[in-house]
Amino acid sequence: MNLPLTSQIINLLAAIMLLLSFAMLTQRRILSLINLFALQGLTLTLSTLVVAWSTGQDHLYYSAALTFALKVLILPWVLHRLIRKLSVKWDVETLINIPTTMLVGIVLVILAFNVALPISQLAGTITKSTLGIALACVLLAFLTMITRSKAVPQVIGFLAMENGLFFAATSATYGMPMVVEFGIALDVMVGMVILGVFFFQIRERFDSLDIRHLEKLKEE
Amino acid sequence: MNWQLYLVLGTPLLGGALLALWGHKSWAASLNIAMSIATFIAAAALTAHIISEGPLITANEQFFVDSLNVFLVALTAFVSMTTSLFSRPYMRVEHAHGKLNDNRLRLFHSMYQLFVFTMLLVLLTNNLGILWVALEAATLTTVLLVSLYRTPASLEAAWKYFILCGVGIAQALFGTILLYSASEKVLGSGGGALLWTHLETVAGSLEPTVMSLAFVFLLVGYGTKVGLVPLHNWLPDAHAEGPTPVSAVLSGLLLNVALYALLRCKVLVDGALQAPFASHLMMGFGLLSVVVAAFFLSRQKDIKRMFAYSSVEHMGLITFAFGMGGPVANFAGLLHMTVHSLTKSAIFFAVGHAAQKAGTQIMDDIRGLMKISPTVGWGLMLGSVAILGLPPFGVFASEFLILTSAMRQQPWATPFLLIALGVAFAAVFSKVQPMVFGETNARRLPHPPALIPVFAHLAIVLALGFYIPPYLVDWYHEAAKLIG
């Protein structure tokens, strides 16, 4: 009875992913947000490893290693460095209406499960039940992005969305072909470098990383 | 072994590397031009090869060239070549006006070549996963170009561009994952299940439910890059605030390339569903874009912003044409892609020089271009007349074909299209006319403008309005058949 146990572990990890998504949605401190993001990356790595071990899909080990290197080590490190250099390390955002945001988040989760249901039924993977959670993570990350007004949290939301997408890839298909995963990882890295440059440009120009300064371009 | 293909991809990549080192030298603009000309020659050779030998699959099936994408490769290489010709004097003037320093000039030249590389990779790859990666890379290369001037407005535009296109394209990745999960069941896991040539042969046996859901995500994702309403918010800002050569390639090339990605996916979804699901979605989004953009045109004050909305309108028209489908509408869509790309980039060249002469992009402050520089004035006037679809320009021919096939296939849509085109005409013409004629306030510039690209583009568009050579007709027919 090996398979049910691994399925249970995967479901548990998926539940942790979802919990972390909610935690990120309501976390006000930038430093904690980065740690939560790293934790989500770690959960993703573990679940990829369990799937790789239980299905014998060798390329998933590489995918897990890539996720670990990128999402647990490199990106959190870069983000830590960035917030230190930008001296926003102890920034606390004022989030309006956390209960409402949570309720909207719950609605999104229900929506995600409904959308994913027909696909989960058709998928032949042992992870198929987690596709709904993966989609929910993507949508919650999206919600995190649009409720934030500071640049760094917005970007963390963006990266969390990428986590959700990788989780979706392991749920629905046991991962994308390796060349594509490398390509995506490369894009994320380059994107992070560009954003880093961008943060400094924005701060130099506006003396702040508040995106509310960036709302001048509108249709009259 | 196909050397043309490697040259097409290798030249801009090499150019990007070289210009990253020496992009600030006085001869960097000439090197930029030389690399772009070399890319175009390679693309022309590749096109000749495909025409004589037929479709090509090479490098372990990773690259695939047929008449649909080779036509876009040729167009992309051509417009990027003429844009590099235009950007030399334009960037010199910006440099002389103190808007740019050496470092930013280097960034511009290097990223320009890399941007061309990513677009060509999108067009030539056979792997739908790599296609996604390359299209995302195309966004990344242009983000820093949009914010090149580092003004508050340009930073805002670039941030919006990055976040909106990033989120949009993440949806497309989800769509690609779903598509892979459907194809993996038929083709088995591994690299083969994302290769378009494999997918096309088994399209009929892909799971319809998954494919239709995948297409919704792909449409939202790639549609953001095409600039379809209501996902178009980044587009006017990025066009207005970035340097004009970047606006020209964004409008003329990137939108086409994103639409190409969507078309490739549509073929698969059509094959899987055997129902006009994708067509209906594309027609809906296309028509909405045409109508909304047309009404926004008259409210614009910034000249580049106005022509950006005009791009939204035309991309909507093309999306609508491909949504209708059938040989005539597809033919018209491809023709419109060509003429829009040529005309719009010519307009942006003229607009760039006009804005430099007037010292502003606000249309009310640009007056009497004809007095100070008849060539810029005529370029802007003729370009506007061409893009508004007046005969005898090529845009008239393609719009006429789209409208007549709409009357035949989707008569309900015709009044909307006609009203939108009329509104667009009134808005653009009434704004361009006083800018070109009348008293002037423009000044002389330290470097003479490059007007050959403007008139070369307009001459081709004019020629296409009179006469489309038979081999080009065959080519369009061939490509139209591939879209189905």
XYZ file of C-alpha atoms in Angstrom:
704
model
C 0.000 0.000 0.000
C 2.681 2.429 -1.021
C 0.689 4.619 -3.374
C -2.111 5.831 -1.086
C 0.430 6.969 1.474
C 2.365 9.057 -1.068
C -0.910 10.475 -2.340
C -1.745 11.468 1.181
C 1.625 13.156 1.606
C 1.141 15.023 -1.654
C -2.316 16.150 -0.596
C -0.919 17.301 2.726
C 1.804 19.309 0.962
C -0.810 20.776 -1.368
C -2.837 21.870 1.631
C 0.289 23.521 3.075
C 0.815 25.337 -0.247
C -2.710 26.696 -0.031
C -2.283 27.746 3.584
C 0.942 29.545 2.711
C -0.833 31.333 -0.126
C -3.400 32.639 2.334
C -0.672 33.588 4.765
C 1.076 35.588 2.039
C -2.195 37.252 1.152
C -2.459 38.763 4.619
C 1.194 39.186 5.614
C 2.027 42.833 6.096
C 5.756 42.710 6.778
C 8.022 42.467 3.756
C 10.619 40.361 5.550
C 8.059 37.760 6.640
C 6.597 37.771 3.166
C 9.949 36.747 1.692
C 10.302 33.972 4.262
C 6.832 32.701 3.464
C 7.745 32.711 -0.204
C 10.870 30.651 0.508
C 8.771 28.246 2.578
C 6.328 27.864 -0.292
C 9.247 27.077 -2.589
C 10.412 24.423 -0.129
C 6.952 22.854 -0.012
C 6.903 22.807 -3.795
C 10.312 21.110 -3.857
C 9.183 18.456 -1.375
C 6.001 17.682 -3.244
C 7.917 17.438 -6.531
C 10.362 15.046 -4.849
C 7.563 12.846 -3.496
C 5.929 12.724 -6.930
C 9.276 11.913 -8.555
C 9.976 9.118 -6.066
C 6.526 7.536 -6.235
C 6.170 7.611 -10.017
C 9.761 7.003 -11.043
C 9.817 10.071 -13.286
C 13.530 10.808 -13.233
C 13.369 14.256 -14.781
C 11.266 15.465 -11.854
C 14.347 15.141 -9.633
C 16.068 17.756 -11.805
C 12.945 19.878 -11.696
C 12.919 19.638 -7.895
C 16.595 20.581 -7.752
C 15.932 23.550 -10.016
C 13.011 24.693 -7.874
C 15.091 24.320 -4.727
C 18.006 26.286 -6.124
C 15.875 29.042 -7.596
C 12.898 29.444 -5.289
C 14.441 28.510 -1.941
C 18.011 29.737 -2.280
C 18.652 32.269 -5.038
C 15.473 34.347 -5.225
C 14.951 34.749 -1.448
C 18.627 35.643 -1.139
C 18.342 38.235 -3.888
C 15.177 39.620 -2.306
C 16.799 39.822 1.132
C 19.733 41.688 -0.372
C 17.431 44.000 -2.282
C 15.328 45.014 0.688
C 18.480 45.603 2.714
C 19.981 47.800 0.010
C 16.712 49.625 -0.538
C 16.359 49.870 3.254
C 12.784 48.690 3.253
C 13.596 45.642 5.372
C 11.316 46.558 8.277
C 8.586 48.055 6.150
C 5.050 47.283 7.209
C 2.271 47.798 4.745
C -1.131 48.959 5.746
C -3.465 46.483 4.173
C -7.037 47.543 4.079
C -9.764 45.112 4.901
C -7.976 41.850 5.566
C -11.258 40.001 6.316
C -12.736 41.046 2.961
C -9.571 39.998 1.163
C -9.752 36.622 2.888
C -13.377 36.184 1.831
C -12.534 37.064 -1.766
C -9.698 34.534 -1.508
C -12.097 31.811 -0.380
C -14.396 32.565 -3.306
C -11.386 32.267 -5.625
C -10.515 28.854 -4.155
C -14.047 27.574 -4.757
C -13.900 28.961 -8.290
C -10.540 27.287 -8.905
C -11.841 23.922 -7.751
C -14.835 24.181 -10.035
C -12.719 25.102 -13.052
C -10.211 22.348 -12.341
C -12.793 19.641 -11.696
C -13.314 18.437 -15.288
C -9.574 18.346 -15.904
C -8.813 16.529 -12.658
C -11.284 13.835 -13.613
C -9.566 13.331 -16.939
C -5.970 13.480 -15.750
C -4.287 10.146 -15.157
C -1.729 11.346 -12.636
C -1.729 10.398 -8.955
C -1.568 14.100 -8.214
C -4.712 15.001 -10.136
C -6.678 16.034 -7.046
C -4.200 18.838 -6.381
C -4.775 20.680 -9.659
C -7.575 22.695 -8.077
C -5.225 23.756 -5.282
C -2.568 24.716 -7.821
C -5.006 26.949 -9.672
C -6.162 28.385 -6.354
C -2.531 29.239 -5.500
C -2.162 31.053 -8.834
C -5.322 33.073 -8.254
C -4.442 33.879 -4.636
C -1.010 35.081 -5.713
C -2.741 37.256 -8.267
C -4.964 38.662 -5.534
C -1.874 39.304 -3.403
C -0.420 41.322 -6.260
C -3.425 43.531 -6.811
C -4.024 44.287 -3.130
C -0.459 45.567 -2.604
C 0.719 49.088 -3.192
C 4.470 48.563 -2.705
C 6.721 47.329 -5.467
C 8.531 44.523 -3.621
C 5.411 42.734 -2.310
C 3.883 42.955 -5.779
C 6.877 41.171 -7.203
C 6.762 38.512 -4.486
C 3.142 37.945 -5.464
C 4.290 37.575 -9.052
C 6.895 34.995 -8.076
C 4.363 33.120 -5.928
C 2.218 32.903 -9.023
C 5.110 31.179 -10.777
C 5.220 28.713 -7.839
C 1.558 27.944 -8.355
C 2.153 27.363 -12.049
C 4.995 24.922 -11.400
C 2.761 23.138 -8.918
C 0.069 22.953 -11.585
C 2.595 21.460 -14.001
C 3.464 18.628 -11.593
C -0.210 18.078 -10.719
C -1.567 17.850 -14.218
C 1.314 16.308 -16.123
C 4.274 15.267 -13.946
C 6.142 18.384 -15.031
C 6.909 20.037 -18.331
C 9.779 18.874 -20.568
C 13.118 19.788 -19.048
C 14.129 22.267 -21.759
C 10.973 24.268 -21.121
C 11.501 24.260 -17.347
C 15.020 25.563 -17.850
C 13.707 28.248 -20.159
C 11.107 29.341 -17.622
C 13.731 29.383 -14.854
C 15.971 31.522 -17.055
C 13.134 33.964 -17.703
C 12.408 34.220 -13.983
C 16.084 34.910 -13.240
C 16.436 37.557 -15.939
C 13.141 39.082 -14.867
C 14.403 39.315 -11.298
C 17.601 41.072 -12.399
C 15.605 43.564 -14.464
C 13.227 44.188 -11.567
C 16.155 44.767 -9.264
C 17.444 47.471 -11.614
C 13.940 48.787 -11.867
C 13.445 49.124 -8.108
C 16.438 51.396 -7.905
C 15.220 53.463 -10.864
C 11.792 53.887 -9.283
C 13.225 54.833 -5.915
C 15.709 57.249 -7.436
C 12.878 58.974 -9.278
C 10.116 58.925 -6.655
C 12.076 58.551 -3.371
C 9.775 55.668 -2.539
C 8.729 52.252 -3.739
C 5.062 53.004 -3.389
C 3.276 52.086 -6.587
C 0.573 54.648 -5.849
C 3.007 57.208 -7.246
C 2.727 55.334 -10.520
C -0.857 56.168 -11.293
C -0.493 59.292 -13.355
C -1.016 57.787 -16.801
C -4.738 57.636 -17.234
C -7.335 58.359 -19.839
C -8.977 61.700 -19.277
C 21.784 21.236 -41.662
C 20.182 24.473 -42.606
C 22.534 27.415 -42.475
C 19.955 30.083 -43.312
C 17.961 29.298 -40.183
C 20.994 29.426 -37.921
C 22.072 32.710 -39.473
C 18.621 34.214 -38.951
C 18.773 33.385 -35.253
C 22.523 33.738 -34.737
C 23.024 37.201 -36.253
C 20.826 39.184 -33.847
C 22.104 37.141 -30.907
C 25.687 37.950 -31.860
C 24.661 41.558 -32.475
C 23.188 41.739 -28.982
C 26.428 40.449 -27.468
C 28.678 42.772 -29.500
C 26.557 45.820 -28.817
C 26.426 45.002 -25.114
C 30.179 45.625 -25.204
C 30.458 48.482 -27.668
C 26.924 49.870 -27.927
C 28.011 53.326 -26.744
C 30.677 53.891 -29.434
C 30.017 56.328 -32.218
C 29.870 53.488 -34.752
C 27.459 51.377 -32.679
C 24.418 52.628 -34.606
C 26.097 51.548 -37.853
C 26.889 48.144 -36.369
C 23.248 47.889 -35.313
C 22.232 48.609 -38.903
C 24.779 46.148 -40.305
C 23.576 43.334 -38.048
C 19.955 44.069 -38.930
C 20.746 44.047 -42.653
C 22.588 40.735 -42.234
C 19.559 39.291 -40.404
C 17.322 40.438 -43.219
C 19.540 38.884 -45.882
C 19.561 35.601 -43.960
C 15.777 35.776 -43.602
C 15.420 36.415 -47.335
C 17.625 33.403 -48.049
C 15.551 31.285 -45.682
C 12.372 32.470 -47.381
C 13.736 31.598 -50.813
C 14.721 28.184 -49.491
C 11.228 27.498 -48.070
C 9.520 28.668 -51.262
C 11.601 26.363 -53.424
C 11.942 23.361 -51.091
C 8.766 23.405 -49.007
C 8.389 23.251 -45.210
C 11.451 22.561 -43.136
C 11.871 20.699 -39.845
C 15.372 20.738 -38.454
C 17.633 20.461 -35.376
C 16.033 17.400 -33.832
C 12.588 18.776 -34.745
C 13.084 21.833 -32.529
C 12.681 24.282 -35.405
C 9.889 24.276 -37.890
C 9.393 26.611 -40.835
C 6.361 26.656 -43.105
C 4.808 29.305 -45.304
C 2.924 30.853 -42.364
C 5.876 31.647 -40.168
C 8.436 32.291 -42.904
C 6.292 35.167 -44.128
C 6.334 36.674 -40.647
C 10.072 36.029 -40.325
C 10.684 37.991 -43.521
C 8.396 40.808 -42.364
C 10.012 40.946 -38.913
C 13.517 41.028 -40.333
C 12.547 43.717 -42.847
C 10.857 46.074 -40.381
C 13.600 45.612 -37.805
C 16.125 46.523 -40.510
C 14.320 49.729 -41.503
C 13.766 50.604 -37.846
C 17.491 50.322 -37.214
C 18.039 52.729 -40.138
C 15.540 55.143 -38.609
C 16.911 54.846 -35.098
C 20.405 56.057 -35.992
C 19.543 59.750 -36.579
C 16.682 59.601 -34.084
C 18.874 58.384 -31.246
C 21.624 60.844 -32.190
C 19.186 63.711 -31.796
C 17.991 62.346 -28.452
C 21.604 62.030 -27.384
C 22.336 65.597 -28.530
C 19.297 66.859 -26.600
C 20.711 65.231 -23.496
C 17.884 62.755 -23.047
C 20.255 59.793 -23.129
C 23.759 59.054 -21.937
C 26.264 56.533 -23.306
C 25.180 53.721 -21.020
C 21.574 53.967 -22.012
C 22.543 54.081 -25.676
C 24.440 50.824 -25.181
C 21.424 49.317 -23.428
C 19.206 50.401 -26.298
C 21.373 48.906 -29.039
C 21.995 45.636 -27.259
C 18.390 45.100 -26.181
C 17.130 46.023 -29.637
C 19.091 43.155 -31.197
C 18.061 40.729 -28.440
C 14.437 41.757 -28.856
C 14.632 40.904 -32.561
C 16.254 37.585 -31.630
C 13.456 36.627 -29.217
C 10.778 37.487 -31.760
C 12.464 35.381 -34.435
C 12.764 32.530 -31.923
C 9.026 32.737 -31.193
C 8.351 32.473 -34.907
C 10.764 29.665 -35.709
C 10.491 27.318 -32.746
C 8.458 24.153 -33.052
C 8.106 23.741 -29.295
C 5.104 25.492 -27.740
C 6.946 25.654 -24.415
C 9.935 27.430 -25.972
C 7.500 29.698 -27.778
C 6.189 30.785 -24.377
C 9.692 31.258 -22.989
C 10.744 33.370 -25.990
C 7.640 35.551 -25.850
C 8.247 36.219 -22.146
C 11.864 37.041 -22.998
C 10.592 39.516 -25.614
C 8.705 41.303 -22.818
C 11.783 41.330 -20.607
C 14.035 42.818 -23.301
C 11.614 45.674 -23.962
C 10.811 46.615 -20.356
C 14.082 48.469 -19.899
C 13.670 50.051 -23.346
C 10.291 51.513 -22.418
C 11.843 53.097 -19.319
C 14.930 54.270 -21.240
C 14.346 57.973 -20.546
C 13.836 57.343 -16.790
C 11.112 59.965 -16.599
C 8.389 59.300 -14.011
C 5.896 58.601 -16.777
C 8.193 56.173 -18.584
C 8.946 54.291 -15.363
C 5.252 54.004 -14.707
C 4.601 52.780 -18.241
C 7.373 50.190 -17.979
C 6.149 48.955 -14.603
C 2.619 48.590 -15.946
C 3.962 46.823 -19.029
C 6.015 44.404 -16.952
C 3.301 43.540 -14.442
C 0.380 43.319 -16.861
C 2.241 41.358 -19.518
C 3.880 39.210 -16.838
C 0.553 38.294 -15.299
C -0.997 37.831 -18.706
C 1.718 35.590 -19.948
C 1.536 33.549 -16.725
C -2.022 32.698 -17.764
C -0.653 31.568 -21.106
C 1.785 29.288 -19.277
C -1.125 27.710 -17.430
C -2.821 27.225 -20.795
C 0.333 25.610 -22.153
C 0.465 23.258 -19.145
C -3.143 22.225 -19.758
C -2.404 21.719 -23.441
C 0.562 19.546 -22.521
C -1.568 17.503 -20.127
C -3.996 16.825 -22.978
C -1.335 15.980 -25.537
C 0.752 13.857 -23.191
C -2.050 11.293 -23.071
C -1.919 10.903 -26.826
C 1.775 11.401 -27.566
C 3.334 10.133 -24.341
C 5.384 12.230 -21.983
C 8.685 13.765 -22.974
C 9.714 16.435 -25.437
C 7.492 15.277 -28.300
C 4.229 16.277 -26.683
C 4.829 20.007 -27.029
C 6.137 19.955 -30.602
C 3.634 21.676 -32.827
C 4.230 19.371 -35.802
C 3.383 16.351 -33.626
C 0.422 18.056 -32.015
C -1.061 19.016 -35.350
C -1.167 15.420 -36.570
C -3.063 14.253 -33.487
C -5.178 17.380 -32.915
C -8.369 15.404 -33.564
C -7.781 13.056 -30.648
C -6.884 15.647 -28.004
C -9.326 15.878 -25.095
C -11.835 18.636 -26.066
C -12.733 19.821 -22.534
C -9.122 20.351 -21.553
C -8.302 21.988 -24.878
C -11.149 24.480 -24.677
C -10.130 25.493 -21.165
C -6.503 25.712 -22.288
C -7.502 28.019 -25.118
C -9.287 30.401 -22.759
C -6.082 30.776 -20.756
C -3.949 31.054 -23.892
C -6.248 33.696 -25.336
C -6.122 35.779 -22.168
C -2.346 35.348 -21.955
C -1.249 35.964 -25.506
C -4.208 38.332 -26.020
C -2.661 40.632 -23.416
C 0.419 40.918 -25.613
C -1.663 41.355 -28.769
C -3.366 44.254 -26.979
C -6.937 42.990 -27.178
C -9.508 45.006 -25.209
C -9.954 44.735 -22.174
C -6.362 43.533 -21.739
C -4.813 46.449 -23.628
C -4.036 48.833 -20.757
C -0.267 48.544 -20.977
C -0.127 49.255 -24.699
C -0.826 52.996 -25.062
C 1.455 53.851 -22.119
C 4.342 51.728 -23.329
C 4.045 53.187 -26.841
C 3.789 56.779 -25.709
C 6.574 56.798 -23.122
C 9.219 54.618 -24.768
C 11.602 55.864 -27.485
C 9.953 55.962 -30.901
C 11.988 53.145 -32.517
C 10.698 50.915 -29.705
C 7.114 52.040 -30.352
C 7.600 51.204 -34.028
C 8.779 47.640 -33.379
C 6.252 47.049 -30.599
C 3.352 48.010 -32.843
C 4.747 46.729 -36.096
C 6.220 43.427 -34.914
C 5.590 42.297 -31.347
C 1.797 42.440 -31.659
C 1.971 40.332 -34.834
C 4.254 37.811 -33.183
C 1.929 37.428 -30.190
C -1.001 36.962 -32.544
C 0.988 34.308 -34.395
C 1.386 32.377 -31.112
C -2.358 32.536 -30.622
C -3.023 31.353 -34.191
C -0.840 28.272 -33.770
C -2.828 27.336 -30.674
C -6.141 28.032 -32.411
C -5.336 25.486 -35.126
C -4.900 22.790 -32.460
C -8.058 23.747 -30.564
C -10.111 23.801 -33.770
C -8.818 20.342 -34.593
C -9.672 18.994 -31.142
C -13.098 20.565 -30.781
C -14.550 20.360 -34.270
C -16.644 23.338 -33.157
C -16.143 27.087 -33.684
C -15.381 27.752 -30.002
C -12.008 29.443 -30.558
C -13.405 31.344 -33.534
C -16.263 32.796 -31.525
C -13.957 33.919 -28.737
C -11.548 35.544 -31.183
C -14.349 37.290 -33.066
C -15.772 38.625 -29.806
C -12.481 39.969 -28.494
C -11.526 41.279 -31.942
C -14.762 43.172 -32.476
C -14.694 44.623 -28.961
C -11.133 45.857 -29.550
C -12.040 47.509 -32.856
C -15.028 49.360 -31.429
C -13.528 50.423 -28.075
C -10.213 51.537 -29.587
C -11.976 53.536 -32.313
C -13.909 55.515 -29.718
C -10.790 56.117 -27.615
C -8.930 57.577 -30.621
C -10.703 60.916 -30.571
C -9.967 61.460 -26.864
C -6.188 61.292 -27.182
C -3.886 64.276 -26.804
C -0.537 62.535 -27.240
C 0.275 61.621 -30.836
C 2.002 58.331 -30.046
C -0.812 57.349 -27.725
C -3.337 57.944 -30.480
C -1.488 55.743 -32.935
C -1.101 53.108 -30.201
C -4.888 52.972 -29.940
C -4.983 52.711 -33.696
C -2.793 49.599 -33.333
C -5.280 48.116 -30.847
C -8.015 48.776 -33.395
C -6.145 47.100 -36.238
C -5.029 44.095 -34.190
C -8.679 43.681 -33.218
C -9.628 43.745 -36.894
C -7.031 41.087 -37.712
C -8.117 38.907 -34.768
C -11.696 39.233 -35.948
C -10.699 38.185 -39.483
C -8.875 35.077 -38.239
C -11.827 34.358 -35.948
C -14.164 34.271 -38.959
C -11.813 31.882 -40.681
C -12.149 30.497 -44.190
C -9.778 31.099 -47.094
C -10.806 34.688 -47.904
C -10.873 36.007 -44.314
C -7.561 34.354 -43.453
C -6.015 35.748 -46.616
C -7.296 39.205 -45.683
C -6.003 38.796 -42.128
C -2.509 37.925 -43.310
C -2.496 40.779 -45.823
C -3.679 43.163 -43.124
C -0.945 41.950 -40.776
C 1.611 42.839 -43.469
C 0.269 46.246 -44.449
C -0.537 47.294 -40.885
C 2.943 46.404 -39.745
C 4.564 48.375 -42.591
C 2.247 51.381 -42.376
C 2.245 51.693 -38.599
C 6.009 51.541 -38.323
C 6.293 54.159 -41.102
C 3.881 56.385 -39.165
C 5.920 56.019 -35.997
C 9.096 56.956 -37.905
C 7.411 60.116 -39.164
C 5.866 60.815 -35.754
C 9.262 60.420 -34.123
C 10.839 63.065 -36.335
C 7.800 65.332 -36.024
C 7.853 65.114 -32.229
C 11.563 65.903 -32.185
C 11.049 68.938 -34.419
C 8.125 70.267 -32.399
C 9.788 69.328 -29.122
C 6.602 67.727 -27.824
C 4.275 64.765 -28.351
C 1.141 66.764 -27.544
C -0.824 67.068 -30.765
C -2.182 70.553 -30.050
C 1.382 71.864 -29.943
C 2.570 70.260 -33.180
C 1.655 72.558 -36.033
C 2.523 73.127 -39.675
C 5.020 70.360 -40.278
C 4.732 70.959 -44.019
C 6.401 74.383 -43.651
C 9.575 73.298 -41.941
C 9.958 69.825 -43.355
C 7.703 68.786 -46.230
C 9.016 65.227 -46.205
C 8.102 64.596 -42.565
C 4.745 66.279 -43.141
C 3.962 64.229 -46.210
C 5.182 61.072 -44.497
C 2.789 61.610 -41.599
C -0.092 62.623 -43.861
C 0.301 59.744 -46.312
C 0.862 57.267 -43.490
C -2.320 58.400 -41.750
C -4.300 58.281 -44.974
C -2.943 54.772 -45.590
C -3.720 53.454 -42.106
C -7.251 54.867 -42.276
C -7.881 52.549 -45.201
C -8.203 55.016 -48.043
C -7.665 53.632 -51.527
C -5.313 53.059 -53.275
C -3.210 51.899 -50.314
C -2.915 48.217 -49.389
C -4.816 48.692 -46.120
C -7.889 49.496 -48.197
C -7.587 46.172 -50.025
C -7.310 44.116 -46.841
C -10.026 46.024 -44.975
C -12.298 45.706 -47.980
C -11.729 41.932 -48.026
C -12.364 41.661 -44.274
C -15.580 43.685 -44.559
C -16.931 41.747 -47.539
C -16.231 38.417 -45.867
C -17.865 39.734 -42.701
C -20.968 40.589 -44.741
C -21.028 37.076 -46.099
C -20.097 35.086 -42.990
C -21.087 37.262 -40.008
C -23.484 39.944 -41.285
C -24.402 41.055 -37.735
C -20.853 42.342 -37.194
C -20.667 44.528 -40.305
C -22.428 47.641 -38.919
C -20.154 47.654 -35.855
C -17.068 47.420 -38.037
C -18.262 50.133 -40.415
C -19.153 52.539 -37.596
C -15.828 51.912 -35.862
C -13.849 52.510 -39.054
C -15.824 55.708 -39.691
C -15.236 56.992 -36.160
C -11.541 56.179 -36.418
C -11.316 58.042 -39.715
C -12.935 61.172 -38.340
C -10.807 61.141 -35.200
C -7.392 60.565 -36.758
C -7.872 62.707 -39.839
C -9.130 65.737 -37.917
C -6.083 65.558 -35.643
C -3.433 64.925 -38.279
C -4.621 67.612 -40.696
C -3.760 70.691 -38.533
C -0.474 69.110 -37.485
C 0.646 68.876 -41.081
C -0.734 72.084 -42.604
C -0.879 75.647 -41.338
C 1.579 77.846 -39.463
C 4.579 76.219 -37.873
C 6.391 76.286 -34.566
C 8.922 73.567 -35.341
C 12.697 73.884 -35.076
C 15.729 72.613 -36.953
C 17.481 69.493 -35.695
C 21.207 68.781 -35.343
C 20.937 65.624 -37.469
C 18.909 65.203 -40.662
C 16.024 62.732 -40.312
C 16.077 59.320 -42.005
C 13.090 59.377 -44.295
C 13.960 56.537 -46.629
C 12.363 53.945 -44.299
C 9.118 55.946 -44.129
C 8.701 56.225 -47.862
C 10.007 52.734 -48.588
C 7.305 51.284 -46.322
C 4.580 53.498 -47.754
C 5.660 52.667 -51.311
C 5.347 48.942 -50.586
C 1.916 49.456 -49.001
C 0.854 51.536 -52.007
C 2.155 48.898 -54.412
C 0.276 46.176 -52.528
C -2.890 48.218 -52.959
C -2.522 48.218 -56.724
C -1.069 44.851 -57.409
C -0.155 41.828 -55.305
C 2.414 39.741 -57.196
C 1.196 36.194 -58.000
C 3.882 34.484 -55.924
C 2.816 36.544 -52.921
C -0.816 35.578 -53.536
C 0.169 31.897 -53.638
C 2.140 32.371 -50.497
C -0.765 33.974 -48.611
C -3.120 31.261 -49.865
C -0.697 28.610 -48.679
C -0.435 30.232 -45.245
C -4.203 30.848 -45.063
C -4.783 27.124 -45.624
C -2.539 26.299 -42.676
C -4.694 28.377 -40.335
C -7.805 26.589 -41.570
